Coordinates of C-alpha atoms and ligand atoms in Angstrom, one line a residue:
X1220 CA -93.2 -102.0 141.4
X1221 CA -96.1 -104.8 140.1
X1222 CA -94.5 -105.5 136.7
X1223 CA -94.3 -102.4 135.2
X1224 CA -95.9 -100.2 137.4
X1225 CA -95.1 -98.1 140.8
X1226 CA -97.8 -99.1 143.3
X1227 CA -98.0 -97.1 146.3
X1228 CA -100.2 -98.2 149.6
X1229 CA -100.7 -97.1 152.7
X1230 CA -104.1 -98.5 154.0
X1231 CA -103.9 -102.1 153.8
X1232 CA -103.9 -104.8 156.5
X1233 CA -100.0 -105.5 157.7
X1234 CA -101.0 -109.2 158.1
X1235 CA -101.5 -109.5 154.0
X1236 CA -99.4 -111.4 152.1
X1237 CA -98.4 -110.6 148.6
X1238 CA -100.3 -113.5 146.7
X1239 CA -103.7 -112.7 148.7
X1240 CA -102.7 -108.7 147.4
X1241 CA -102.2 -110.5 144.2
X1242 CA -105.0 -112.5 143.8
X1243 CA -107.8 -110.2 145.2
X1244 CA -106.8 -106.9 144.9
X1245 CA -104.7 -106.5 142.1
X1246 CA -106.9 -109.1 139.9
X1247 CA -103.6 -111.4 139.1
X1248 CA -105.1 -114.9 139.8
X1249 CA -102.1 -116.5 137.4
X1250 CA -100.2 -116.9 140.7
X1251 CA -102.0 -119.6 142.0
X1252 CA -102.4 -120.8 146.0
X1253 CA -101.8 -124.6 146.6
X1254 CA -100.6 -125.0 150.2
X1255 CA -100.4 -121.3 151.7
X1256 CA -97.2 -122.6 153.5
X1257 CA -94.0 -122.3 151.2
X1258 CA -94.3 -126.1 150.5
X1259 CA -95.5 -126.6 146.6
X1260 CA -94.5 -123.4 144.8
X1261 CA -97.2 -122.8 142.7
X1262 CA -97.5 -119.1 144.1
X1263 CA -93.7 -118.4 143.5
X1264 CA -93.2 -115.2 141.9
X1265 CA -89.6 -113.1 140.4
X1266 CA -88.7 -110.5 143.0
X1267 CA -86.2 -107.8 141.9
X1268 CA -84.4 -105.8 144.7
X1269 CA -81.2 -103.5 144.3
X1270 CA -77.7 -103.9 145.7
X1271 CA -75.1 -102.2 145.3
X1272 CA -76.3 -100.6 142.7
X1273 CA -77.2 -103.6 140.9
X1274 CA -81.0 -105.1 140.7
X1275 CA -81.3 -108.9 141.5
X1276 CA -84.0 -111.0 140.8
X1277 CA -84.7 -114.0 142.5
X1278 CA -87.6 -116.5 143.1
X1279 CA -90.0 -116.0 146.1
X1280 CA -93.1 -117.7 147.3
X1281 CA -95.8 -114.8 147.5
X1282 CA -97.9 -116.7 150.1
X1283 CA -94.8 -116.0 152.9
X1284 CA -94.0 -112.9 151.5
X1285 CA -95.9 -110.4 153.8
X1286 CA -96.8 -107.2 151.5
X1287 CA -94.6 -104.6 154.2
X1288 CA -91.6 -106.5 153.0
X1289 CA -92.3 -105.7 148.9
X1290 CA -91.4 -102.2 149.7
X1291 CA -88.7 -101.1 147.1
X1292 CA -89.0 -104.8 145.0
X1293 CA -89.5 -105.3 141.7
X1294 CA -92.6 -107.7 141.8
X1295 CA -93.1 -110.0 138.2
X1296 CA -95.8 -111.9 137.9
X1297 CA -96.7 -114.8 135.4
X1298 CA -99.1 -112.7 133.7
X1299 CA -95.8 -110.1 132.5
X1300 CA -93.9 -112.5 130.5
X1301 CA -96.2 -112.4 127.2
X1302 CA -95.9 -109.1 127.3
X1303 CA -92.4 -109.4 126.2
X1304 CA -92.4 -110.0 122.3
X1305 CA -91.4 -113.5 120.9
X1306 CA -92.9 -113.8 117.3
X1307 CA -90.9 -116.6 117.2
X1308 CA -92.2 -117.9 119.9
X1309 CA -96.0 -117.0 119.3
X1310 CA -95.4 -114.4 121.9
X1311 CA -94.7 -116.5 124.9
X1312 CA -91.8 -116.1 127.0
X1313 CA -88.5 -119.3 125.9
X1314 CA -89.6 -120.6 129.5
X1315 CA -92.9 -121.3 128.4
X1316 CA -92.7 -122.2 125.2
X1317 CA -90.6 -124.9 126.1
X1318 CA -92.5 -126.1 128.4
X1319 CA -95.4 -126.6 126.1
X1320 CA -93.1 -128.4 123.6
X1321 CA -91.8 -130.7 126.2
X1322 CA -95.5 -131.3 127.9
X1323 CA -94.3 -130.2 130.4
X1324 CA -98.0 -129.1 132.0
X1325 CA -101.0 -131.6 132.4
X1326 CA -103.6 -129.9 134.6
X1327 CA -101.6 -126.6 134.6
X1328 CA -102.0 -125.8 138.3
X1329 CA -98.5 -125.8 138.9
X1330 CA -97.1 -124.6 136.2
X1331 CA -97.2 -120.6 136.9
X1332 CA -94.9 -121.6 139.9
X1333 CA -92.6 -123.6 137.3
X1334 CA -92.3 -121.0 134.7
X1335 CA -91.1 -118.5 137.7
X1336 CA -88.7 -120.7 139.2
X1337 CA -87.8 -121.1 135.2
X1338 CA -87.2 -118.4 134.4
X1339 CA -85.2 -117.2 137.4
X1340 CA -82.8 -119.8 135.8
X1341 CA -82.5 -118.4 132.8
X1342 CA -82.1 -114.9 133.4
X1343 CA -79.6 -115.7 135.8
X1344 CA -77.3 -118.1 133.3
X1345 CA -76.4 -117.3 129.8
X1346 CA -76.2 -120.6 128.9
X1347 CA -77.9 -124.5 130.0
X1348 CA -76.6 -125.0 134.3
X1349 CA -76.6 -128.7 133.7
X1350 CA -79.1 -130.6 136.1
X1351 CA -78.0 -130.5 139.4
X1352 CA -78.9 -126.3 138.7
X1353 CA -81.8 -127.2 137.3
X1354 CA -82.9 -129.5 140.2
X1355 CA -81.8 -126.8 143.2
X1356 CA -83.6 -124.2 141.2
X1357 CA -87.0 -126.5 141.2
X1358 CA -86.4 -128.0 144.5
X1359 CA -89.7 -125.9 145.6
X1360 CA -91.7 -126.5 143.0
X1361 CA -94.2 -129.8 143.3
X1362 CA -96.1 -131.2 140.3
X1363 CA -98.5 -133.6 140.7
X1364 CA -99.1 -135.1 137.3
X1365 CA -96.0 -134.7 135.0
X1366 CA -93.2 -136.9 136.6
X1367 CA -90.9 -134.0 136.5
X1368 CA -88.9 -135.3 133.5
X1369 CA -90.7 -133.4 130.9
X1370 CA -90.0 -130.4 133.1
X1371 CA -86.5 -130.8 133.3
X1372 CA -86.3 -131.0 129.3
X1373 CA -88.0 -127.4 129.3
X1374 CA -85.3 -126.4 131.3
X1375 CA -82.7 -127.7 129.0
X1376 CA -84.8 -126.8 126.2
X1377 CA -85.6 -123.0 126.9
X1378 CA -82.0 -122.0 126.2
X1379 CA -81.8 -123.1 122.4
X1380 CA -83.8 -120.5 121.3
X1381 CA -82.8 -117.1 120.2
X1382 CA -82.4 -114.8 123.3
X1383 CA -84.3 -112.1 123.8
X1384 CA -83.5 -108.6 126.2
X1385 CA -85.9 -108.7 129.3
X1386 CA -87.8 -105.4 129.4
X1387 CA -87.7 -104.7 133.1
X1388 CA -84.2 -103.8 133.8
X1389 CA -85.0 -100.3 132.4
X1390 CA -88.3 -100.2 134.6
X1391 CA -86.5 -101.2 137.6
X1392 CA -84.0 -98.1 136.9
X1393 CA -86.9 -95.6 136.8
X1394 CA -88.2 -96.7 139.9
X1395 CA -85.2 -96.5 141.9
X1396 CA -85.2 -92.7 141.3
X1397 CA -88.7 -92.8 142.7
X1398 CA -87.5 -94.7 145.7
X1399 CA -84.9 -92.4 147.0
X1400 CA -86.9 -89.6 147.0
X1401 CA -89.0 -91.2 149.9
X1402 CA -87.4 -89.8 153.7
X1403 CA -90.5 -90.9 156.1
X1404 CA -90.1 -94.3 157.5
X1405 CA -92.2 -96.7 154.8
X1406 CA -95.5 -98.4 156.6
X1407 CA -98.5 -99.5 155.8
X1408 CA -101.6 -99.2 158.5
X1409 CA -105.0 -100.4 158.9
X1410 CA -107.5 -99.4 161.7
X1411 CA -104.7 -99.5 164.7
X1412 CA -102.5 -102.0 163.2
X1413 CA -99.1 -101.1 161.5
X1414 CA -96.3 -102.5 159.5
X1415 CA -93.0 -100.4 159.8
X1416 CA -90.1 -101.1 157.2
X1417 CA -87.2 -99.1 158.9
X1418 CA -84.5 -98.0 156.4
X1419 CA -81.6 -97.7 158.9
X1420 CA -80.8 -99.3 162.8
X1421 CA -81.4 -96.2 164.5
X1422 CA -85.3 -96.4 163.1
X1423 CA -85.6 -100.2 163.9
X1424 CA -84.7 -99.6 167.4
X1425 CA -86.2 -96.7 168.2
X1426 CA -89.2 -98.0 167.1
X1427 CA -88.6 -101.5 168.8
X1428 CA -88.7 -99.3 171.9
X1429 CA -92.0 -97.4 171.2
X1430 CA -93.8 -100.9 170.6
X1431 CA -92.0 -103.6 172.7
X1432 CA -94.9 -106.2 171.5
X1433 CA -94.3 -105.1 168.0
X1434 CA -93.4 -108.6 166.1
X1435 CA -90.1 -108.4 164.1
X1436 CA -89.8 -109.9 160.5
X1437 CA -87.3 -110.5 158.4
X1438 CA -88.1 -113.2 155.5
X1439 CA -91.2 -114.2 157.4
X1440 CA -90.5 -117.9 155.9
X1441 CA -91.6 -118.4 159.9
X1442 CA -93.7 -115.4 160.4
X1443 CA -96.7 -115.4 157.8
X1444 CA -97.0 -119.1 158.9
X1445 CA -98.2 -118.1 162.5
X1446 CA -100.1 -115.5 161.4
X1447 CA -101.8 -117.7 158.1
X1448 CA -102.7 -121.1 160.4
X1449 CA -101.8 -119.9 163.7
X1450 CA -103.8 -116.8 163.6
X1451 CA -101.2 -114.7 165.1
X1452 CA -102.2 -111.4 164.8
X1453 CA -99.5 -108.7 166.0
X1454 CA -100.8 -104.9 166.5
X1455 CA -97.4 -103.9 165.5
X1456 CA -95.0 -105.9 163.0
X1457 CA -91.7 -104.5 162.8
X1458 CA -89.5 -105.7 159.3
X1459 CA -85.4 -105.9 160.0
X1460 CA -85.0 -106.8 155.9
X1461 CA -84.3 -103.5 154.5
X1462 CA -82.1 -101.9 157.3
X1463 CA -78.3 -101.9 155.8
X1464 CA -76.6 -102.6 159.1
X1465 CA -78.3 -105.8 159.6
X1466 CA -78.0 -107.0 156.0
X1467 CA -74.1 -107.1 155.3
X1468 CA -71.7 -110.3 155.4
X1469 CA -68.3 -109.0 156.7
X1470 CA -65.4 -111.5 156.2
X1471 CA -62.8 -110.8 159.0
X1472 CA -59.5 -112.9 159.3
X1473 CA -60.6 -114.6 162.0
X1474 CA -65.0 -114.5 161.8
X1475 CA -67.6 -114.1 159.6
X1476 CA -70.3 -111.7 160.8
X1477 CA -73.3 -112.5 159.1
X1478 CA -75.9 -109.6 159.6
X1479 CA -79.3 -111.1 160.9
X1480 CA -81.1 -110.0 158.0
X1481 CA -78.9 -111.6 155.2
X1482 CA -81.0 -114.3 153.4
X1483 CA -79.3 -117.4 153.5
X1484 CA -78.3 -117.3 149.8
X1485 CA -76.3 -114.3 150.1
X1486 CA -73.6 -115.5 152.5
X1487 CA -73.9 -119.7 151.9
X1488 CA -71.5 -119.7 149.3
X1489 CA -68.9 -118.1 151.3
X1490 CA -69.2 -119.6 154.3
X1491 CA -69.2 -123.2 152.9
X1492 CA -65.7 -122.1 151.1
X1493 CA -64.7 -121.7 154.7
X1494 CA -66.9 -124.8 155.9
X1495 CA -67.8 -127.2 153.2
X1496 CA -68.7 -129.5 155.4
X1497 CA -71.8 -127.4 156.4
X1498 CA -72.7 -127.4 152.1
X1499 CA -75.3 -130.2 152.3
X1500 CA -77.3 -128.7 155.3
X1501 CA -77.4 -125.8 153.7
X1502 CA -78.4 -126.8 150.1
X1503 CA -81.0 -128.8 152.1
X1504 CA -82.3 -126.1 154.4
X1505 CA -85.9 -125.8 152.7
X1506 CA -86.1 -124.4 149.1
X1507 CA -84.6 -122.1 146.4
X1508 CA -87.2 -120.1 147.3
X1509 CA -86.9 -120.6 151.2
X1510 CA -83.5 -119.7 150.9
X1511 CA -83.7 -116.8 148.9
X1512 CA -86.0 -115.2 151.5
X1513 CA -85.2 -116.8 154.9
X1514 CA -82.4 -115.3 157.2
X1515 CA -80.4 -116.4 160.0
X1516 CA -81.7 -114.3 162.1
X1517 CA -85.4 -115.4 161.7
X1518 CA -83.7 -119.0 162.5
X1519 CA -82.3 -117.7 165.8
X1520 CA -84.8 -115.4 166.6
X1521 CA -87.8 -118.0 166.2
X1522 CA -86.0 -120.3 168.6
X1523 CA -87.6 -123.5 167.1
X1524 CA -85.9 -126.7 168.3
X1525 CA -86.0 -128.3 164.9
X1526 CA -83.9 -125.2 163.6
X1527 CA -81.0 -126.6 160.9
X1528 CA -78.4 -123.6 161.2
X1529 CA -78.2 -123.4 165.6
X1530 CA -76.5 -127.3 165.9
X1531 CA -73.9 -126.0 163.4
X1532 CA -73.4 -122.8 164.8
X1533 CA -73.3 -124.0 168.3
X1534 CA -70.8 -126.8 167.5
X1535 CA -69.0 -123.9 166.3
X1536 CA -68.9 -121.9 169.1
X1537 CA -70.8 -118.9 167.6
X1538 CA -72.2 -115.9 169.2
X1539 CA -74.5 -113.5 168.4
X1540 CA -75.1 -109.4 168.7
X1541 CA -78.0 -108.1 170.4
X1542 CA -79.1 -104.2 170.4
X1543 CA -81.7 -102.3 171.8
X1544 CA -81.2 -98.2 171.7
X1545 CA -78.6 -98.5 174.6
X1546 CA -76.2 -100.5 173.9
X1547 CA -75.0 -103.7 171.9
X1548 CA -73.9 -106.9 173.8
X1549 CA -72.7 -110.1 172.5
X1550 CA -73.4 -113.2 173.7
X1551 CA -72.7 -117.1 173.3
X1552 CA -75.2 -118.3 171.1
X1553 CA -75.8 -121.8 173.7
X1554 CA -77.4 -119.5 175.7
X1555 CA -79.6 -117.3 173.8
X1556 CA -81.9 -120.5 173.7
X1557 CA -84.0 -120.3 177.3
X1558 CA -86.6 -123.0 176.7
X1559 CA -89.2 -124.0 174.1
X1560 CA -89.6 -120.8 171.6
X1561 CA -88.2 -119.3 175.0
X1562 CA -85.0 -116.6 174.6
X1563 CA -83.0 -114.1 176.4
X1564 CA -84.2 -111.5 173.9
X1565 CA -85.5 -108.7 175.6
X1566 CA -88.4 -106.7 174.2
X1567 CA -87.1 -103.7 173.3
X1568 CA -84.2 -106.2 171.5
X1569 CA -82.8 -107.0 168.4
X1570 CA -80.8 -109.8 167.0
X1571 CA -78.2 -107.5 164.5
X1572 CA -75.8 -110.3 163.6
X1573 CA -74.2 -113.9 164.3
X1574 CA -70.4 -114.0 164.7
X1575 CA -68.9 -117.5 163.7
X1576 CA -65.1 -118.3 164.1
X1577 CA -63.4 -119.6 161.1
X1578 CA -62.1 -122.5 161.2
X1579 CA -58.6 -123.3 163.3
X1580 CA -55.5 -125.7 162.1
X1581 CA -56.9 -129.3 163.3
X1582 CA -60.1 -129.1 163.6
X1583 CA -63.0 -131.9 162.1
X1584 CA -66.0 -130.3 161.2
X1585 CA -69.3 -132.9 160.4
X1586 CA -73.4 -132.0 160.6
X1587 CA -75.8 -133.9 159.2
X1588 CA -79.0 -133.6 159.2
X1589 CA -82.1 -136.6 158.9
X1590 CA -85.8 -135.3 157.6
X1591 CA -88.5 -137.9 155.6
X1592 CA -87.5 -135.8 152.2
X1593 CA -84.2 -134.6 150.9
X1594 CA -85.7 -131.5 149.0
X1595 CA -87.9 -129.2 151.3
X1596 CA -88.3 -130.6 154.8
X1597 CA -87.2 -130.1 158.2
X1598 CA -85.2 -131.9 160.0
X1599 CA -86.3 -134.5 162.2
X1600 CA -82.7 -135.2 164.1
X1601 CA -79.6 -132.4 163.4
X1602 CA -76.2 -133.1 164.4
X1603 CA -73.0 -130.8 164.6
X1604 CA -69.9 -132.4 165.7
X1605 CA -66.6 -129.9 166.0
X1606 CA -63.1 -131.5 167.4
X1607 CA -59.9 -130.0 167.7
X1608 CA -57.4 -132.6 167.3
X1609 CA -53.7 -133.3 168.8
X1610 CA -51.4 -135.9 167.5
X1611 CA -54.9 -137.6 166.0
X1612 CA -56.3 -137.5 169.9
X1613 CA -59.5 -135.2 170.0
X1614 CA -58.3 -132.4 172.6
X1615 CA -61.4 -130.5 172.5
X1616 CA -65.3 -131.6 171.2
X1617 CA -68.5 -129.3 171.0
X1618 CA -71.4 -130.9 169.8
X1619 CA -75.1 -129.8 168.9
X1620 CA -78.1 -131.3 168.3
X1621 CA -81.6 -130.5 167.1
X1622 CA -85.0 -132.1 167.1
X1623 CA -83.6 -134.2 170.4
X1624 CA -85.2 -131.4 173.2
X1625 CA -87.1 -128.3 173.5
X1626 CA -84.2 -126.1 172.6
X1627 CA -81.3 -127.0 170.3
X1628 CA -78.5 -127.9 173.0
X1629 CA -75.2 -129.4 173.6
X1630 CA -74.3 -132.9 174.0
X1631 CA -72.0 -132.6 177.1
X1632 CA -72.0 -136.1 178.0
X1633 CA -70.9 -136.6 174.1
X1634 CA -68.2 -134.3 174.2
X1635 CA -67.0 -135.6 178.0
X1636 CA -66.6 -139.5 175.8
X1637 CA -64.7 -137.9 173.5
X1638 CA -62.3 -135.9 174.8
X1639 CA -58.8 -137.6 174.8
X1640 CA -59.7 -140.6 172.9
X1641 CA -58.1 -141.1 169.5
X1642 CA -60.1 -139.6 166.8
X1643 CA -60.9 -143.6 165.5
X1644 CA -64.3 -144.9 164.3
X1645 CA -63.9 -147.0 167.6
X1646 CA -64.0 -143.9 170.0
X1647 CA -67.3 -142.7 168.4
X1648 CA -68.9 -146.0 168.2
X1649 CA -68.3 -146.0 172.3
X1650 CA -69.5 -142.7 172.8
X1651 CA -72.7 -143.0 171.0
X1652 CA -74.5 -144.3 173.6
X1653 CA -74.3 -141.2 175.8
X1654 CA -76.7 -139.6 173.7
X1655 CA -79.3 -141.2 176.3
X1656 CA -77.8 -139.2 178.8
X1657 CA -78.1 -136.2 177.1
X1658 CA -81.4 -136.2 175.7
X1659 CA -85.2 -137.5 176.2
X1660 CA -86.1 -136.9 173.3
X1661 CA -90.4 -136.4 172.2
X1662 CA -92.5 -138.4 169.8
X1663 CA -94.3 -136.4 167.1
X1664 CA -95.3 -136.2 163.9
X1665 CA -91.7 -136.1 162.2
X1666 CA -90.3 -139.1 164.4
X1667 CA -90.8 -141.3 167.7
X1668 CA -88.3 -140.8 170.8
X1669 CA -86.8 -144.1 169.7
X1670 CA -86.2 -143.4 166.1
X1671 CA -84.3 -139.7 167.1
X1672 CA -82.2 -141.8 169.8
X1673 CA -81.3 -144.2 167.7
X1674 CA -80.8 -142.0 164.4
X1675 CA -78.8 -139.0 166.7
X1676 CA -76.4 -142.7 167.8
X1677 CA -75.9 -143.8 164.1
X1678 CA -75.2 -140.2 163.6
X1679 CA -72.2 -140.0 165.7
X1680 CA -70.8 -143.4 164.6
X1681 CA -71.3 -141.9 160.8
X1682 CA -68.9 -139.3 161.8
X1683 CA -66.9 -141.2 163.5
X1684 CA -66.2 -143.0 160.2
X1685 CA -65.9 -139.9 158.5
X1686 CA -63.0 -138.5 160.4
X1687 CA -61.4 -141.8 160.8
X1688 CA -58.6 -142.5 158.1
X1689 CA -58.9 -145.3 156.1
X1690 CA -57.0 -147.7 157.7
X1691 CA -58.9 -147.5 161.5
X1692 CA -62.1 -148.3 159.3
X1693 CA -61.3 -152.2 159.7
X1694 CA -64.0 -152.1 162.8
X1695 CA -67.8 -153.0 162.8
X1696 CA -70.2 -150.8 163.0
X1697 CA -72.9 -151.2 165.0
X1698 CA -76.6 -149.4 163.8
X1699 CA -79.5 -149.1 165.8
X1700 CA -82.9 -149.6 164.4
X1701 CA -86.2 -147.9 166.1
X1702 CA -89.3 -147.7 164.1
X1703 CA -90.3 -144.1 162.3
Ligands
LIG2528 C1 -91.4 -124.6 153.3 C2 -90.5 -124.3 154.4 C3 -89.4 -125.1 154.5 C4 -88.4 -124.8 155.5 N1 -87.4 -125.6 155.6 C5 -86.5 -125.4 156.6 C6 -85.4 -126.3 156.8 O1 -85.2 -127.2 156.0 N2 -84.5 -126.0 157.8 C7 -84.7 -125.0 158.7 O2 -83.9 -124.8 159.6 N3 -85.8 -124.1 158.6 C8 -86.7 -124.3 157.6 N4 -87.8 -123.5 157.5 C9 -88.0 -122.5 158.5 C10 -87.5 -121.1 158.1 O3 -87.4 -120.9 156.7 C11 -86.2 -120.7 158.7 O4 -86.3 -120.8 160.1 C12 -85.8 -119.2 158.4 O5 -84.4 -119.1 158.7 C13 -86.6 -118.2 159.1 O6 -86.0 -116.9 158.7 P1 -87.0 -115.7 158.3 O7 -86.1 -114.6 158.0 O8 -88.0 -116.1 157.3 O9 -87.7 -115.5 159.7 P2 -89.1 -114.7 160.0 O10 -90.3 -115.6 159.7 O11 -89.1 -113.4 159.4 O12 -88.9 -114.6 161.6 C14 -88.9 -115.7 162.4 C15 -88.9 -115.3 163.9 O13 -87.7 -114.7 164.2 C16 -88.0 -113.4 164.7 N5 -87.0 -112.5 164.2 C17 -86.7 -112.3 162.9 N6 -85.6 -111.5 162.7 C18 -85.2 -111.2 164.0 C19 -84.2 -110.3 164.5 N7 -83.3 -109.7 163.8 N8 -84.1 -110.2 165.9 C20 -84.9 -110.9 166.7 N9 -85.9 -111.7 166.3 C21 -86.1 -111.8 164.9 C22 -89.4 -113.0 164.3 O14 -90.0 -112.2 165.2 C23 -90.1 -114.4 164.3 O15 -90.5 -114.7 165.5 C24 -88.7 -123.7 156.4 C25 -89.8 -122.9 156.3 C26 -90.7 -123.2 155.3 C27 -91.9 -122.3 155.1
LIG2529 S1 -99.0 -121.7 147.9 FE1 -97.7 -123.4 148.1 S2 -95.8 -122.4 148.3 FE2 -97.1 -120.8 148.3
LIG2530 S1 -99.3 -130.2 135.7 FE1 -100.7 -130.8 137.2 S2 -99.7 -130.3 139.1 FE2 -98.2 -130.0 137.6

């Protein structure tokens, strides 16, 4: 549903995205295109979907959102929100009418994206979030001219007005009944390419077996990258985002099994109850946006070396579910990762879910992760350090690293310095150095060989003075410098 009407198509190129759809077929040029890459926000749009029962709206960026993956959502554009009456307001929407009060728009180019992240916000709290909420929810969003603060009064601002009932609620009912009377497999197909959106796992794999090539989505935070500046251009794309089995968070005594196709905001807050060490890499992994659409699996499955979420879930010793239309196998998650964007995955394969261990009695927990920018960038080193600890001697270590080699990996030689020493700054501070025997690390755009070695060193020595008590913290600490 576009605002407040059912759109149905079948003829239309798989490899579109929802803001070219937007701007040039459906004539709604308010979403705007500034970077085509998820970075800036101005394209972000509300996207409804239902669960449980229940419709959810949440903030998207329309240029990663390929248009397969709309089927069943509740799309609201910029252009809707006047259509809700505010005579009080002179018909615009609390959102923008605050942000005109506060100036907060100069050249206006961003601000479609603002009053969408906005107003996800406020429909989603009764009341002001205070401005941590209020900086998470625009972590996505870049301005160029305003300096941000008048923004951030808009956001306090919106809420003193009166409240008015959103419309589409009501809508989003009506089209639900449309929804379930649909029983062929939704797809969209142009000349002899093809978009499938299987409803169930019996589908997606049966289909993953008919086209072996196909490309799998799920958020396609990844995805509609390669196909916008890579030109990737897959005969058959195959979306995992709608198929129930893949998409649930089950909460056993001893694991969580997240399914691959759970965005990271729907199981975050559980796991970091369990982990809240693993909070800050999370709240850092990309944007609101980003996280309301990108999903584990995509993380696994794109096999990128720079990948936040595989150091942590290595360190943890997590494994992950595989299916094709045989059978299921699980496997160590270490060695799903071959070599560079290289896997084990088999083409006829999917990734169904990643089973982490909750945590045991003992154990020290620490990831960090260094990028240029704390909002909205990827990382440049990623560490994961996991000890098991007896009488305060570490008597187990599994540690994880990204951004140091083609594939994120284990630092063996790390773990081998650290087993049976006394969990003391000291101990760390001695076993930094074997990162150099772990790792050769590249020189790229995010970082020189040197600067990773050296950062991925001060990293350990950080945790070392993180797990140390107080009183072993009388010792120097020794930091490396390298250049950027
Ligand atoms: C602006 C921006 C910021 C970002 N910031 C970060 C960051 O800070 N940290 C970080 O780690 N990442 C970041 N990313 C990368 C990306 O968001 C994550 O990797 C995300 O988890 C990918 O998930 P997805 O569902 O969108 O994957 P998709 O794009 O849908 O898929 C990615 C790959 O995985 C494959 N795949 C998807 N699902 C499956 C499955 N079930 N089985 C097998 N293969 C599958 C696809 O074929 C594809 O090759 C960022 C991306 C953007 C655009
Ligand atoms: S156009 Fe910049 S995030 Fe989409
Ligand atoms: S008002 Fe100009 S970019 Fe934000």
């Amino acid at each position: 549903m576009l605002n407040d009407t059912t759109v149905k198509l079948e003829t239309v190129s798989p490899q579109l995205n929802v803001l070219q759809w937007l701007r040039n077929q459906e004539s709604l040029t308010g979403t705007k295109e500034g970077c085509g890459t998820g970075d800036c926000g101005a394209c972000t749009l509300l996207v409804g979907e239902v669960k449980q029962g229940q419709w959810h709206y949440k903030t998207m960026n329309s240029c990663l959102m390929l248009l397969g993956n709309a089927h069943g959502k509740h799309i609201i554009t910029v252009e809707f929100l006047t259509q809700t009456k505010h005579p009080e307001l002179s018909d615009l929407h609390p959102v923008q009418r605050a942000l005109v009060e506060c100036h907060g728009s100069q050249c206006g180019f961003c601000t479609p994206g603002f009053v969408m992240s906005l107003l996800a916000l406020y429909i989603n709290n009764d009341s002001y979030p205070g401005k941590k909420a209020v900086i998470h929810a625009l972590g996505g969003n870049l301005c160029r001219c305003t300096g941000y603060q008048p923004i951030l009064n808009a956001a306090e601002k919106c809420f003193d007005y009166p409240r008015v009932e959103e419309p589409w609620s009501e809508m989003a009912l009506q089209f639900e009944k449309v929804l379930t009377s649909i029983d062929a497999i939704p797809s969209l197909r142009q000349n002899d390419e093809s978009f499938f959106v299987p409803q169930n796992l019996e589908d997606l794999l049966n289909l993953k077996n008919t086209y072996p090539t196909a490309k799998l989505v799920a958020g396609s935070t990844d995805l509609s990258i390669e196909i916008g500046q890579q030109f990737l251009h897959p005969e058959q794309i195959i979306s995992v985002l709608q198929v129930p089995e893949l998409s649930q968070l089950i909460e056993t005594e001893q694991t969580f099994e997240i399914g691959a196709a759970v965005a990271y905001d729907n199981f975050i807050q559980r796991f970091c109850a369990e982990y809240p060490e693993s909070k800050e890499l999370f709240e850092r992994l990309g944007s609101c946006q980003i996280r309301n659409t990108g999903t584990l699996g995509g993380s696994i499955g794109n096999a990128s070396p720079i990948g936040d979420p595989a150091p942590l879930l290595i360190a943890l010793n997590a494994k992950i579910e595989i299916a094709n239309l045989n059978e299921h196998r699980v496997i160590d998650l270490q060695d799903f990762f071959v070599s560079y964007k290289k896997t084990v995955l088999q083409p006829n394969e999917v990734i169904t879910k990643i089973i982490v261990p909750k945590r045991s009695e003992q154990q020290k927990l620490a990831c960090h992760k260094i990028s240029k920018r704390i909002e909205d960038d990827i990382s440049a080193v990623c560490l994961a350090v996991n000890v098991t600890l007896k009488e305060n001697r570490i008597i187990s270590a599994r540690c994880a690293l990204g951004g140091m080699a083609a594939i994120p990996a284990r630092a063996t030689a790390l773990e081998q310095a650290l087993i049976g020493k006394f969990c003391v700054t000291q101990s760390f501070i001695e076993a930094a150095n074997t990162i150099e025997t772990d790792f050769t690390p590249m020189t790229d755009v995010r970082a020189s060989a040197e600067y990773r070695l050296d950062s991925a060193k001060n990293l350990v020595t950080r945790i070392g003075t993180e797990f140390s008590t107080p009183s072993d913290d009388t010792v120097p600490v020794r930091i490396y410098h390298a250049a950027l």
